[in-house]
Amino acid sequence: MSAPQPSAKAFVPFVSVETMMRLVHHIGIETMLVELAGAIEADFRRWDVFDKTPRIASHSNDGVIELMPTSDGEIYAFKYVNGHPKNMAQGLQTVTAFGLLAQVSTGYPLLLTEMTLLTALRTAATSAMAARHLAPKGVTTMAMIGNGAQAEFQALAMKALLGIKTVRLYDIDPQATEKTRRNLTGSGLELITCNTAQAAIEGAGIITTCTADKQYATILTDNMVGAGVHINAIGGDCPGKTELHKDILLRADTFVEYSPQTRIEGEIQQMAEDYPVTELWQVVSGATAGRRDQNQITLFDSVGFAIEDFSALRYVHQKLSGTGLSQDLDIIADPDDPRDLFGMLQRAK
Amino acid sequence: MSAPQPSAKAFVPFVSVETMMRLVHHIGIETMLVELAGAIEADFRRWDVFDKTPRIASHSNDGVIELMPTSDGEIYAFKYVNGHPKNMAQGLQTVTAFGLLAQVSTGYPLLLTEMTLLTALRTAATSAMAARHLAPKGVTTMAMIGNGAQAEFQALAMKALLGIKTVRLYDIDPQATEKTRRNLTGSGLELITCNTAQAAIEGAGIITTCTADKQYATILTDNMVGAGVHINAIGGDCPGKTELHKDILLRADTFVEYSPQTRIEGEIQQMAEDYPVTELWQVVSGATAGRRDQNQITLFDSVGFAIEDFSALRYVHQKLSGTGLSQDLDIIADPDDPRDLFGMLQRAK
C-alpha cells in the first residue's frame, strides 16, 4: 500500500529564511519595525496575562543555547536561540533562532518559523519602543557602538520610531563599520564613522551598545557618559557578559524587561540582588514615569524577553494570512482515528 | 537582484512524519525498538554527564505544553510535546511532539524531526528496557490496560525485548481494544480481549497502565495486584493525573527516571516528598539491584524524561546517515559574512 497523505491537521505553516525575507520586503523594513514595536508595546500593556519565566539556558564554554517560552493563556510561543560569540571566526552567526506558535487549547502548532532575522527585527523594535519612552525629547543623533549583525536594524528602528537623523558608528573592527555604512547608504540616515567609542558618543542623545564578546567588557566608562542621554545596552545579555562600567549604572535609572531574568543576564548582574530597577511594562502601561527630566541618564538594560518573541511570532502569523508565502510542513502525526497511531504507521508500509 | 540561495550551513535536515514512517519500516519496528532501548540504556549508564532539569511545563485547563531540554556537553536536544486528553474528542492526537538536535559548540541545529511517532517508540523502548531489569524472570504474559495510541508499541517492545508471548487487552472503550487487536494481528502475539481491568491482569507478570484522563483515576486498586508482578505505569504523567491506588505504591518498590520530575508528575505525586524511590539509571549502571526476589512488586513510575528523547534523536540522526531520507530545511539564516545579516536581507529584495 502506498503511503497515505497526511491530513490537513498534520500540516504546520513554515516560514523559511527566504520566505521571511520576502515577507519583510512585502511589508517594508521600516513599516515592519514600527508595527512590531506596536505589537510588542500592546503585549507589554497586558503584562499580567502572560506566563513569565527566565529563559532556560544550557551554558557551555563556547556559548549558550536557550529556550524562551511564554503564553497568554490562548496562544503559546517559544523560541530556540543560541549565542556563540566565537561562531563568527568560523563564518557562522553568533545568534541563530527559530520559533513556534501553538494553540493552548490543543497544543497543536500554528506556525514554525526562522527567527534569526525576526529576532534582529524584534530586538531593534523593542529598543526603539523603549527609547520612545526613555530617550530625551527631540533626539536626532545616536551612537552605535558595535557594528555587527544587529547594527542596521537598530539604526532603522530608531529612525522609523524616533526620527533619528544621524548615526555615529564605531566598532573595534573598521570592516564592521564599513559594512554597516555600506548597508545604510541610501537609507536617508547621515552616517559618521568614528575611530573611538568616545568619539562616537559625542553629541548623541541615544547610545546603543551591541558588542558580542562573552566577557566582562567595559565598552563605556563612567567619564565618557554625560548627563541627559539614553543608553540602550543590548550586548550584556548572558552571565559573565557585560558592557558598561558599574559606575555608569550608579548614575543612571535602569529599566529592564523582566527583572528575574535581567538580574541573571543583564548589566545589573554586576549589582546587588536588590538593586533598584523599573520594569519597562510599568512605564508602557503608564503606572510609572519613564524619563523624568532632561538631565537624567536612562539605561535600558535589554537582554531580550520571551514576550517580545511572542508578539513577533503572532505578528508574522497575522501578516502571513492571505499571502500564500508559507509552506506546509508535515511535522505532526495525525491519524484519522487519533488512537490509531500504530495503524497509520502500519498502513504506510 | 534575485534571492540568493541559502548557504549549506543554513540547511537543517528535517524528518517529516512520512519520512519517519519510512525510516521505521526501513529499519523494522521491532529492530528499532530493540536498538532504541539499547541507545537509551547506554545513555542512562552515563547519567552523570547530562544536564538534567524537570521539563518546563505550561499548564492550562485543557492540557499541558512542555519543553524538554538536555545536553551531554557535546550534543543538545529538546522536545516540544503537548498532552491534551480532550483532543481525542475533536479527532486530534492527545500527544504530539517534535524535537531538535544541536551542536553545543556552535548552537547550530543538526536535526529537526517529528517526534509523535518517535515518542511512541521511545516510550515503549524505555518501558521494555526498565522491564528487562525489573520484571520477573521468564515472564511471558502482559496486561495492557488502556488501548490508545501507545498500546501496540508497548506490546511489540515487550515482545522484542523480553519475549512476551501473550497480551491481555482491556480498555474502557471496546473499540480501542478492537483497534489494538486488529493492528497486532499477525505480530506473532497471542491477544486476549478482557472485559475488566481485573480480568486483564490475571496471570500477567507485567501490568502496563496507559490511560489518558487528566484526573486522579484508580485504574488499579490494591486488592487487584498480587505478589511478584512488575507494574509499568505510563499514564500518570502530569500533576493531577495518576492511575494507581496509593496502597499499591506502599506495597511496591518504586523505580523512576528522574525523581525531581517524577515527584511532580508521576504516581508518587500522591506520596510524601521524601517517599523512597530508586532512579532507574542506578539499576542500569549496576549500582543498585533491580528486582530482588520473585515475590516483590516492582513499579516503574514512568513519566518520560528528556534523556530518552536525546537518545532517540541521536539514534535517528545516526540511522538517517546515507539513507537520503531527510529533506533540507532553510530555517537558519546564514549570510556569507556572519555580521552581514542586513546585507543578506537587502540583497534578497
mmCIF file of N, CA, C and O in Angstrom, chain A residues 234-321:
data_model
loop_
_atom_site.group_PDB
_atom_site.id
_atom_site.type_symbol
_atom_site.label_atom_id
_atom_site.label_comp_id
_atom_site.label_asym_id
_atom_site.label_seq_id
_atom_site.Cartn_x
_atom_site.Cartn_y
_atom_site.Cartn_z
ATOM 1 N N ILE A 234 22.476 46.516 24.699
ATOM 2 C CA ILE A 234 21.962 45.269 24.122
ATOM 3 C C ILE A 234 22.886 44.085 24.373
ATOM 4 O O ILE A 234 22.455 42.956 24.501
ATOM 5 N N GLY A 235 24.208 44.351 24.409
ATOM 6 C CA GLY A 235 25.190 43.266 24.338
ATOM 7 C C GLY A 235 25.447 42.534 25.647
ATOM 8 O O GLY A 235 25.939 41.415 25.629
ATOM 9 N N GLY A 236 25.126 43.144 26.782
ATOM 10 C CA GLY A 236 25.289 42.433 28.059
ATOM 11 C C GLY A 236 24.063 41.578 28.252
ATOM 12 O O GLY A 236 23.056 42.042 28.743
ATOM 13 N N ASP A 237 24.150 40.329 27.818
ATOM 14 C CA ASP A 237 22.921 39.543 27.743
ATOM 15 C C ASP A 237 23.081 38.097 28.174
ATOM 16 O O ASP A 237 22.231 37.265 27.908
ATOM 17 N N CYS A 238 24.210 37.792 28.844
ATOM 18 C CA CYS A 238 24.253 36.479 29.484
ATOM 19 C C CYS A 238 25.251 36.517 30.636
ATOM 20 O O CYS A 238 26.053 37.450 30.730
ATOM 21 N N PRO A 239 25.168 35.542 31.553
ATOM 22 C CA PRO A 239 26.047 35.601 32.714
ATOM 23 C C PRO A 239 27.505 35.709 32.277
ATOM 24 O O PRO A 239 27.948 34.986 31.384
ATOM 25 N N GLY A 240 28.235 36.632 32.865
ATOM 26 C CA GLY A 240 29.641 36.825 32.516
ATOM 27 C C GLY A 240 29.842 37.751 31.338
ATOM 28 O O GLY A 240 30.964 37.904 30.846
ATOM 29 N N LYS A 241 28.780 38.364 30.843
ATOM 30 C CA LYS A 241 28.897 39.222 29.647
ATOM 31 C C LYS A 241 28.224 40.567 29.934
ATOM 32 O O LYS A 241 27.003 40.659 29.974
ATOM 33 N N THR A 242 29.037 41.591 30.135
ATOM 34 C CA THR A 242 28.512 42.940 30.341
ATOM 35 C C THR A 242 29.344 43.914 29.509
ATOM 36 O O THR A 242 30.416 43.578 29.024
ATOM 37 N N GLU A 243 28.814 45.131 29.366
ATOM 38 C CA GLU A 243 29.464 46.119 28.508
ATOM 39 C C GLU A 243 29.754 47.442 29.218
ATOM 40 O O GLU A 243 30.539 48.247 28.721
ATOM 41 N N LEU A 244 29.046 47.706 30.312
ATOM 42 C CA LEU A 244 29.116 49.017 30.944
ATOM 43 C C LEU A 244 29.874 48.964 32.270
ATOM 44 O O LEU A 244 29.758 47.990 33.021
ATOM 45 N N HIS A 245 30.610 50.019 32.550
ATOM 46 C CA HIS A 245 31.226 50.116 33.864
ATOM 47 C C HIS A 245 30.132 50.343 34.903
ATOM 48 O O HIS A 245 29.180 51.088 34.676
ATOM 49 N N LYS A 246 30.318 49.685 36.014
ATOM 50 C CA LYS A 246 29.370 49.735 37.135
ATOM 51 C C LYS A 246 29.003 51.168 37.537
ATOM 52 O O LYS A 246 27.847 51.442 37.912
ATOM 53 N N ASP A 247 29.976 52.078 37.451
ATOM 54 C CA ASP A 247 29.717 53.452 37.898
ATOM 55 C C ASP A 247 28.676 54.157 37.028
ATOM 56 O O ASP A 247 27.989 55.069 37.491
ATOM 57 N N ILE A 248 28.573 53.765 35.755
ATOM 58 C CA ILE A 248 27.522 54.346 34.904
ATOM 59 C C ILE A 248 26.158 53.937 35.445
ATOM 60 O O ILE A 248 25.235 54.755 35.525
ATOM 61 N N LEU A 249 26.045 52.660 35.807
ATOM 62 C CA LEU A 249 24.770 52.170 36.323
ATOM 63 C C LEU A 249 24.350 52.971 37.556
ATOM 64 O O LEU A 249 23.174 53.309 37.713
ATOM 65 N N LEU A 250 25.320 53.311 38.378
ATOM 66 C CA LEU A 250 25.001 54.021 39.628
ATOM 67 C C LEU A 250 24.474 55.438 39.372
ATOM 68 O O LEU A 250 23.738 55.986 40.194
ATOM 69 N N ARG A 251 24.855 56.011 38.224
ATOM 70 C CA ARG A 251 24.360 57.361 37.892
ATOM 71 C C ARG A 251 23.068 57.332 37.082
ATOM 72 O O ARG A 251 22.437 58.370 36.869
ATOM 73 N N ALA A 252 22.692 56.146 36.605
ATOM 74 C CA ALA A 252 21.534 56.043 35.701
ATOM 75 C C ALA A 252 20.314 55.462 36.414
ATOM 76 O O ALA A 252 20.433 54.843 37.468
ATOM 77 N N ASP A 253 19.139 55.691 35.815
ATOM 78 C CA ASP A 253 17.949 54.955 36.217
ATOM 79 C C ASP A 253 17.804 53.785 35.251
ATOM 80 O O ASP A 253 17.791 53.968 34.031
ATOM 81 N N THR A 254 17.698 52.600 35.821
ATOM 82 C CA THR A 254 17.766 51.394 34.999
ATOM 83 C C THR A 254 16.378 50.812 34.751
ATOM 84 O O THR A 254 15.605 50.600 35.689
ATOM 85 N N PHE A 255 16.097 50.550 33.492
ATOM 86 C CA PHE A 255 14.836 49.937 33.065
ATOM 87 C C PHE A 255 15.155 48.574 32.456
ATOM 88 O O PHE A 255 16.147 48.439 31.736
ATOM 89 N N VAL A 256 14.338 47.603 32.768
ATOM 90 C CA VAL A 256 14.599 46.232 32.308
ATOM 91 C C VAL A 256 13.311 45.629 31.757
ATOM 92 O O VAL A 256 12.226 46.193 31.921
ATOM 93 N N GLU A 257 13.463 44.485 31.096
ATOM 94 C CA GLU A 257 12.279 43.786 30.611
ATOM 95 C C GLU A 257 11.624 43.017 31.762
ATOM 96 O O GLU A 257 10.555 43.355 32.227
ATOM 97 N N TYR A 258 12.289 41.981 32.224
ATOM 98 C CA TYR A 258 11.738 41.119 33.283
ATOM 99 C C TYR A 258 12.869 40.925 34.294
ATOM 100 O O TYR A 258 13.850 40.234 34.011
ATOM 101 N N SER A 259 12.727 41.562 35.441
ATOM 102 C CA SER A 259 13.888 41.661 36.342
ATOM 103 C C SER A 259 14.485 40.313 36.777
ATOM 104 O O SER A 259 15.710 40.211 36.873
ATOM 105 N N PRO A 260 13.685 39.242 37.033
ATOM 106 C CA PRO A 260 14.342 37.988 37.441
ATOM 107 C C PRO A 260 15.331 37.486 36.380
ATOM 108 O O PRO A 260 16.354 36.888 36.710
ATOM 109 N N GLN A 261 15.014 37.733 35.099
ATOM 110 C CA GLN A 261 15.936 37.306 34.039
ATOM 111 C C GLN A 261 17.099 38.284 33.898
ATOM 112 O O GLN A 261 18.249 37.872 33.727
ATOM 113 N N THR A 262 16.812 39.568 33.975
ATOM 114 C CA THR A 262 17.867 40.564 33.759
ATOM 115 C C THR A 262 18.911 40.520 34.876
ATOM 116 O O THR A 262 20.098 40.741 34.630
ATOM 117 N N ARG A 263 18.487 40.195 36.081
ATOM 118 C CA ARG A 263 19.471 40.108 37.178
ATOM 119 C C ARG A 263 20.472 38.994 36.931
ATOM 120 O O ARG A 263 21.596 39.031 37.402
ATOM 121 N N ILE A 264 20.067 37.990 36.157
ATOM 122 C CA ILE A 264 20.979 36.886 35.806
ATOM 123 C C ILE A 264 21.866 37.268 34.624
ATOM 124 O O ILE A 264 23.047 36.944 34.585
ATOM 125 N N GLU A 265 21.282 37.975 33.656
ATOM 126 C CA GLU A 265 21.934 38.101 32.349
ATOM 127 C C GLU A 265 22.385 39.508 31.977
ATOM 128 O O GLU A 265 23.224 39.669 31.103
ATOM 129 N N GLY A 266 21.779 40.521 32.587
ATOM 130 C CA GLY A 266 21.991 41.877 32.093
ATOM 131 C C GLY A 266 23.181 42.585 32.724
ATOM 132 O O GLY A 266 23.992 41.992 33.438
ATOM 133 N N GLU A 267 23.290 43.878 32.436
ATOM 134 C CA GLU A 267 24.325 44.703 33.059
ATOM 135 C C GLU A 267 24.221 44.652 34.578
ATOM 136 O O GLU A 267 25.230 44.697 35.287
ATOM 137 N N ILE A 268 22.988 44.545 35.086
ATOM 138 C CA ILE A 268 22.799 44.593 36.543
ATOM 139 C C ILE A 268 23.260 43.327 37.257
ATOM 140 O O ILE A 268 23.188 43.253 38.479
ATOM 141 N N GLN A 269 23.765 42.339 36.512
ATOM 142 C CA GLN A 269 24.396 41.206 37.203
ATOM 143 C C GLN A 269 25.606 41.671 38.002
ATOM 144 O O GLN A 269 26.076 40.975 38.905
ATOM 145 N N GLN A 270 26.109 42.876 37.687
ATOM 146 C CA GLN A 270 27.234 43.451 38.443
ATOM 147 C C GLN A 270 26.778 44.038 39.784
ATOM 148 O O GLN A 270 27.616 44.379 40.617
ATOM 149 N N MET A 271 25.466 44.217 39.951
ATOM 150 C CA MET A 271 24.961 44.939 41.115
ATOM 151 C C MET A 271 24.381 43.959 42.147
ATOM 152 O O MET A 271 24.220 42.768 41.873
ATOM 153 N N ALA A 272 24.028 44.510 43.315
ATOM 154 C CA ALA A 272 23.409 43.695 44.358
ATOM 155 C C ALA A 272 22.055 43.183 43.881
ATOM 156 O O ALA A 272 21.453 43.739 42.963
ATOM 157 N N GLU A 273 21.586 42.131 44.534
ATOM 158 C CA GLU A 273 20.348 41.470 44.106
ATOM 159 C C GLU A 273 19.118 42.356 44.225
ATOM 160 O O GLU A 273 18.113 42.113 43.557
ATOM 161 N N ASP A 274 19.195 43.341 45.118
ATOM 162 C CA ASP A 274 18.035 44.217 45.301
ATOM 163 C C ASP A 274 18.258 45.588 44.656
ATOM 164 O O ASP A 274 17.579 46.559 44.988
ATOM 165 N N TYR A 275 19.228 45.674 43.734
ATOM 166 C CA TYR A 275 19.497 46.930 43.038
ATOM 167 C C TYR A 275 18.206 47.405 42.369
ATOM 168 O O TYR A 275 17.551 46.644 41.657
ATOM 169 N N PRO A 276 17.820 48.675 42.594
ATOM 170 C CA PRO A 276 16.508 49.116 42.113
ATOM 171 C C PRO A 276 16.437 49.260 40.584
ATOM 172 O O PRO A 276 17.295 49.902 39.984
ATOM 173 N N VAL A 277 15.426 48.647 40.014
ATOM 174 C CA VAL A 277 15.179 48.758 38.578
ATOM 175 C C VAL A 277 13.672 48.939 38.359
ATOM 176 O O VAL A 277 12.869 48.633 39.241
ATOM 177 N N THR A 278 13.322 49.442 37.187
ATOM 178 C CA THR A 278 11.912 49.563 36.807
ATOM 179 C C THR A 278 11.663 48.646 35.614
ATOM 180 O O THR A 278 12.452 48.648 34.664
ATOM 181 N N GLU A 279 10.604 47.869 35.668
ATOM 182 C CA GLU A 279 10.281 47.038 34.506
ATOM 183 C C GLU A 279 9.572 47.906 33.461
ATOM 184 O O GLU A 279 8.662 48.681 33.783
ATOM 185 N N LEU A 280 9.999 47.735 32.224
ATOM 186 C CA LEU A 280 9.534 48.606 31.143
ATOM 187 C C LEU A 280 8.004 48.618 30.987
ATOM 188 O O LEU A 280 7.407 49.646 30.665
ATOM 189 N N TRP A 281 7.373 47.473 31.239
ATOM 190 C CA TRP A 281 5.906 47.408 31.095
ATOM 191 C C TRP A 281 5.212 48.393 32.029
ATOM 192 O O TRP A 281 4.128 48.884 31.716
ATOM 193 N N GLN A 282 5.866 48.709 33.162
ATOM 194 C CA GLN A 282 5.272 49.663 34.099
ATOM 195 C C GLN A 282 5.233 51.066 33.490
ATOM 196 O O GLN A 282 4.310 51.834 33.726
ATOM 197 N N VAL A 283 6.262 51.360 32.691
ATOM 198 C CA VAL A 283 6.309 52.653 32.001
ATOM 199 C C VAL A 283 5.293 52.658 30.849
ATOM 200 O O VAL A 283 4.511 53.598 30.691
ATOM 201 N N VAL A 284 5.317 51.583 30.082
ATOM 202 C CA VAL A 284 4.433 51.473 28.914
ATOM 203 C C VAL A 284 2.964 51.587 29.328
ATOM 204 O O VAL A 284 2.150 52.209 28.654
ATOM 205 N N SER A 285 2.628 50.979 30.452
ATOM 206 C CA SER A 285 1.233 50.983 30.904
ATOM 207 C C SER A 285 0.854 52.286 31.604
ATOM 208 O O SER A 285 -0.304 52.484 31.961
ATOM 209 N N GLY A 286 1.841 53.152 31.824
ATOM 210 C CA GLY A 286 1.552 54.440 32.449
ATOM 211 C C GLY A 286 1.596 54.417 33.973
ATOM 212 O O GLY A 286 1.361 55.431 34.630
ATOM 213 N N ALA A 287 1.932 53.253 34.545
ATOM 214 C CA ALA A 287 1.967 53.141 36.008
ATOM 215 C C ALA A 287 3.142 53.918 36.601
ATOM 216 O O ALA A 287 3.074 54.403 37.735
ATOM 217 N N THR A 288 4.218 54.041 35.838
ATOM 218 C CA THR A 288 5.425 54.713 36.303
ATOM 219 C C THR A 288 5.907 55.656 35.203
ATOM 220 O O THR A 288 5.701 55.379 34.022
ATOM 221 N N ALA A 289 6.561 56.732 35.613
ATOM 222 C CA ALA A 289 7.126 57.625 34.603
ATOM 223 C C ALA A 289 8.335 56.968 33.945
ATOM 224 O O ALA A 289 9.013 56.148 34.560
ATOM 225 N N GLY A 290 8.603 57.316 32.688
ATOM 226 C CA GLY A 290 9.835 56.917 32.028
ATOM 227 C C GLY A 290 10.901 57.957 32.361
ATOM 228 O O GLY A 290 11.345 58.069 33.497
ATOM 229 N N ARG A 291 11.273 58.767 31.372
ATOM 230 C CA ARG A 291 12.216 59.859 31.612
ATOM 231 C C ARG A 291 11.527 60.962 32.411
ATOM 232 O O ARG A 291 10.429 61.396 32.064
ATOM 233 N N ARG A 292 12.180 61.415 33.474
ATOM 234 C CA ARG A 292 11.603 62.444 34.341
ATOM 235 C C ARG A 292 12.116 63.844 34.014
ATOM 236 O O ARG A 292 11.411 64.822 34.161
ATOM 237 N N ASP A 293 13.407 63.949 33.621
ATOM 238 C CA ASP A 293 13.927 65.270 33.251
ATOM 239 C C ASP A 293 15.032 65.120 32.225
ATOM 240 O O ASP A 293 15.515 64.009 31.962
ATOM 241 N N GLN A 294 15.434 66.254 31.654
ATOM 242 C CA GLN A 294 16.367 66.233 30.528
ATOM 243 C C GLN A 294 17.801 65.881 30.955
ATOM 244 O O GLN A 294 18.619 65.517 30.109
ATOM 245 N N ASN A 295 18.099 65.970 32.245
ATOM 246 C CA ASN A 295 19.464 65.650 32.688
ATOM 247 C C ASN A 295 19.646 64.200 33.137
ATOM 248 O O ASN A 295 20.767 63.730 33.321
ATOM 249 N N GLN A 296 18.534 63.527 33.285
ATOM 250 C CA GLN A 296 18.563 62.138 33.755
ATOM 251 C C GLN A 296 19.291 61.235 32.749
ATOM 252 O O GLN A 296 19.170 61.418 31.526
ATOM 253 N N ILE A 297 20.070 60.292 33.261
ATOM 254 C CA ILE A 297 20.601 59.227 32.392
ATOM 255 C C ILE A 297 19.683 58.023 32.532
ATOM 256 O O ILE A 297 19.499 57.502 33.640
ATOM 257 N N THR A 298 19.082 57.632 31.444
ATOM 258 C CA THR A 298 18.251 56.422 31.471
ATOM 259 C C THR A 298 19.037 55.287 30.818
ATOM 260 O O THR A 298 19.791 55.495 29.871
ATOM 261 N N LEU A 299 18.843 54.092 31.357
ATOM 262 C CA LEU A 299 19.525 52.912 30.827
ATOM 263 C C LEU A 299 18.486 51.826 30.582
ATOM 264 O O LEU A 299 17.778 51.419 31.516
ATOM 265 N N PHE A 300 18.375 51.378 29.356
ATOM 266 C CA PHE A 300 17.561 50.192 29.073
ATOM 267 C C PHE A 300 18.521 49.013 29.023
ATOM 268 O O PHE A 300 19.287 48.858 28.077
ATOM 269 N N ASP A 301 18.486 48.216 30.083
ATOM 270 C CA ASP A 301 19.379 47.058 30.203
ATOM 271 C C ASP A 301 18.656 45.880 29.557
ATOM 272 O O ASP A 301 17.991 45.087 30.216
ATOM 273 N N SER A 302 18.813 45.783 28.243
ATOM 274 C CA SER A 302 17.996 44.856 27.455
ATOM 275 C C SER A 302 18.685 43.510 27.252
ATOM 276 O O SER A 302 19.841 43.453 26.837
ATOM 277 N N VAL A 303 17.984 42.452 27.549
ATOM 278 C CA VAL A 303 18.538 41.109 27.319
ATOM 279 C C VAL A 303 17.667 40.294 26.358
ATOM 280 O O VAL A 303 18.070 39.235 25.883
ATOM 281 N N GLY A 304 16.487 40.819 26.057
ATOM 282 C CA GLY A 304 15.553 40.061 25.201
ATOM 283 C C GLY A 304 14.664 39.178 26.042
ATOM 284 O O GLY A 304 15.154 38.398 26.860
ATOM 285 N N PHE A 305 13.347 39.304 25.862
ATOM 286 C CA PHE A 305 12.445 38.521 26.693
ATOM 287 C C PHE A 305 11.406 37.811 25.822
ATOM 288 O O PHE A 305 11.032 38.282 24.741
ATOM 289 N N ALA A 306 10.927 36.684 26.346
ATOM 290 C CA ALA A 306 10.039 35.794 25.582
ATOM 291 C C ALA A 306 8.798 36.504 25.042
ATOM 292 O O ALA A 306 8.306 36.160 23.958
ATOM 293 N N ILE A 307 8.265 37.483 25.770
ATOM 294 C CA ILE A 307 7.035 38.143 25.310
ATOM 295 C C ILE A 307 7.289 38.896 23.999
ATOM 296 O O ILE A 307 6.412 38.971 23.133
ATOM 297 N N GLU A 308 8.502 39.423 23.822
ATOM 298 C CA GLU A 308 8.831 40.091 22.545
ATOM 299 C C GLU A 308 8.770 39.101 21.375
ATOM 300 O O GLU A 308 8.328 39.461 20.269
ATOM 301 N N ASP A 309 9.204 37.885 21.620
ATOM 302 C CA ASP A 309 9.141 36.869 20.570
ATOM 303 C C ASP A 309 7.707 36.430 20.320
ATOM 304 O O ASP A 309 7.305 36.206 19.176
ATOM 305 N N PHE A 310 6.959 36.310 21.399
ATOM 306 C CA PHE A 310 5.529 36.010 21.290
ATOM 307 C C PHE A 310 4.856 37.039 20.373
ATOM 308 O O PHE A 310 4.153 36.686 19.423
ATOM 309 N N SER A 311 5.100 38.326 20.656
ATOM 310 C CA SER A 311 4.492 39.399 19.867
ATOM 311 C C SER A 311 4.917 39.294 18.399
ATOM 312 O O SER A 311 4.096 39.442 17.487
ATOM 313 N N ALA A 312 6.211 39.045 18.189
ATOM 314 C CA ALA A 312 6.736 38.975 16.824
ATOM 315 C C ALA A 312 6.157 37.772 16.079
ATOM 316 O O ALA A 312 5.797 37.868 14.903
ATOM 317 N N LEU A 313 6.053 36.651 16.755
ATOM 318 C CA LEU A 313 5.507 35.454 16.112
ATOM 319 C C LEU A 313 4.036 35.657 15.758
ATOM 320 O O LEU A 313 3.583 35.285 14.674
ATOM 321 N N ARG A 314 3.289 36.258 16.661
ATOM 322 C CA ARG A 314 1.875 36.492 16.381
ATOM 323 C C ARG A 314 1.696 37.486 15.244
ATOM 324 O O ARG A 314 0.811 37.334 14.406
ATOM 325 N N TYR A 315 2.561 38.501 15.233
ATOM 326 C CA TYR A 315 2.533 39.487 14.147
ATOM 327 C C TYR A 315 2.786 38.805 12.795
ATOM 328 O O TYR A 315 2.047 39.018 11.822
ATOM 329 N N VAL A 316 3.821 37.968 12.742
ATOM 330 C CA VAL A 316 4.131 37.268 11.487
ATOM 331 C C VAL A 316 2.974 36.355 11.073
ATOM 332 O O VAL A 316 2.596 36.289 9.900
ATOM 333 N N HIS A 317 2.410 35.661 12.043
ATOM 334 C CA HIS A 317 1.289 34.760 11.768
ATOM 335 C C HIS A 317 0.118 35.523 11.135
ATOM 336 O O HIS A 317 -0.484 35.073 10.161
ATOM 337 N N GLN A 318 -0.179 36.705 11.677
ATOM 338 C CA GLN A 318 -1.259 37.530 11.126
ATOM 339 C C GLN A 318 -0.917 38.043 9.727
ATOM 340 O O GLN A 318 -1.736 37.998 8.816
ATOM 341 N N LYS A 319 0.318 38.517 9.576
ATOM 342 C CA LYS A 319 0.725 39.117 8.299
ATOM 343 C C LYS A 319 0.797 38.085 7.182
ATOM 344 O O LYS A 319 0.653 38.416 6.005
ATOM 345 N N LEU A 320 1.053 36.830 7.524
ATOM 346 C CA LEU A 320 1.161 35.779 6.505
ATOM 347 C C LEU A 320 -0.181 35.498 5.853
ATOM 348 O O LEU A 320 -0.242 35.096 4.683
ATOM 349 N N SER A 321 -1.231 35.701 6.628
ATOM 350 C CA SER A 321 -2.580 35.358 6.188
ATOM 351 C C SER A 321 -2.878 35.942 4.802
ATOM 352 O O SER A 321 -2.771 37.151 4.590
#
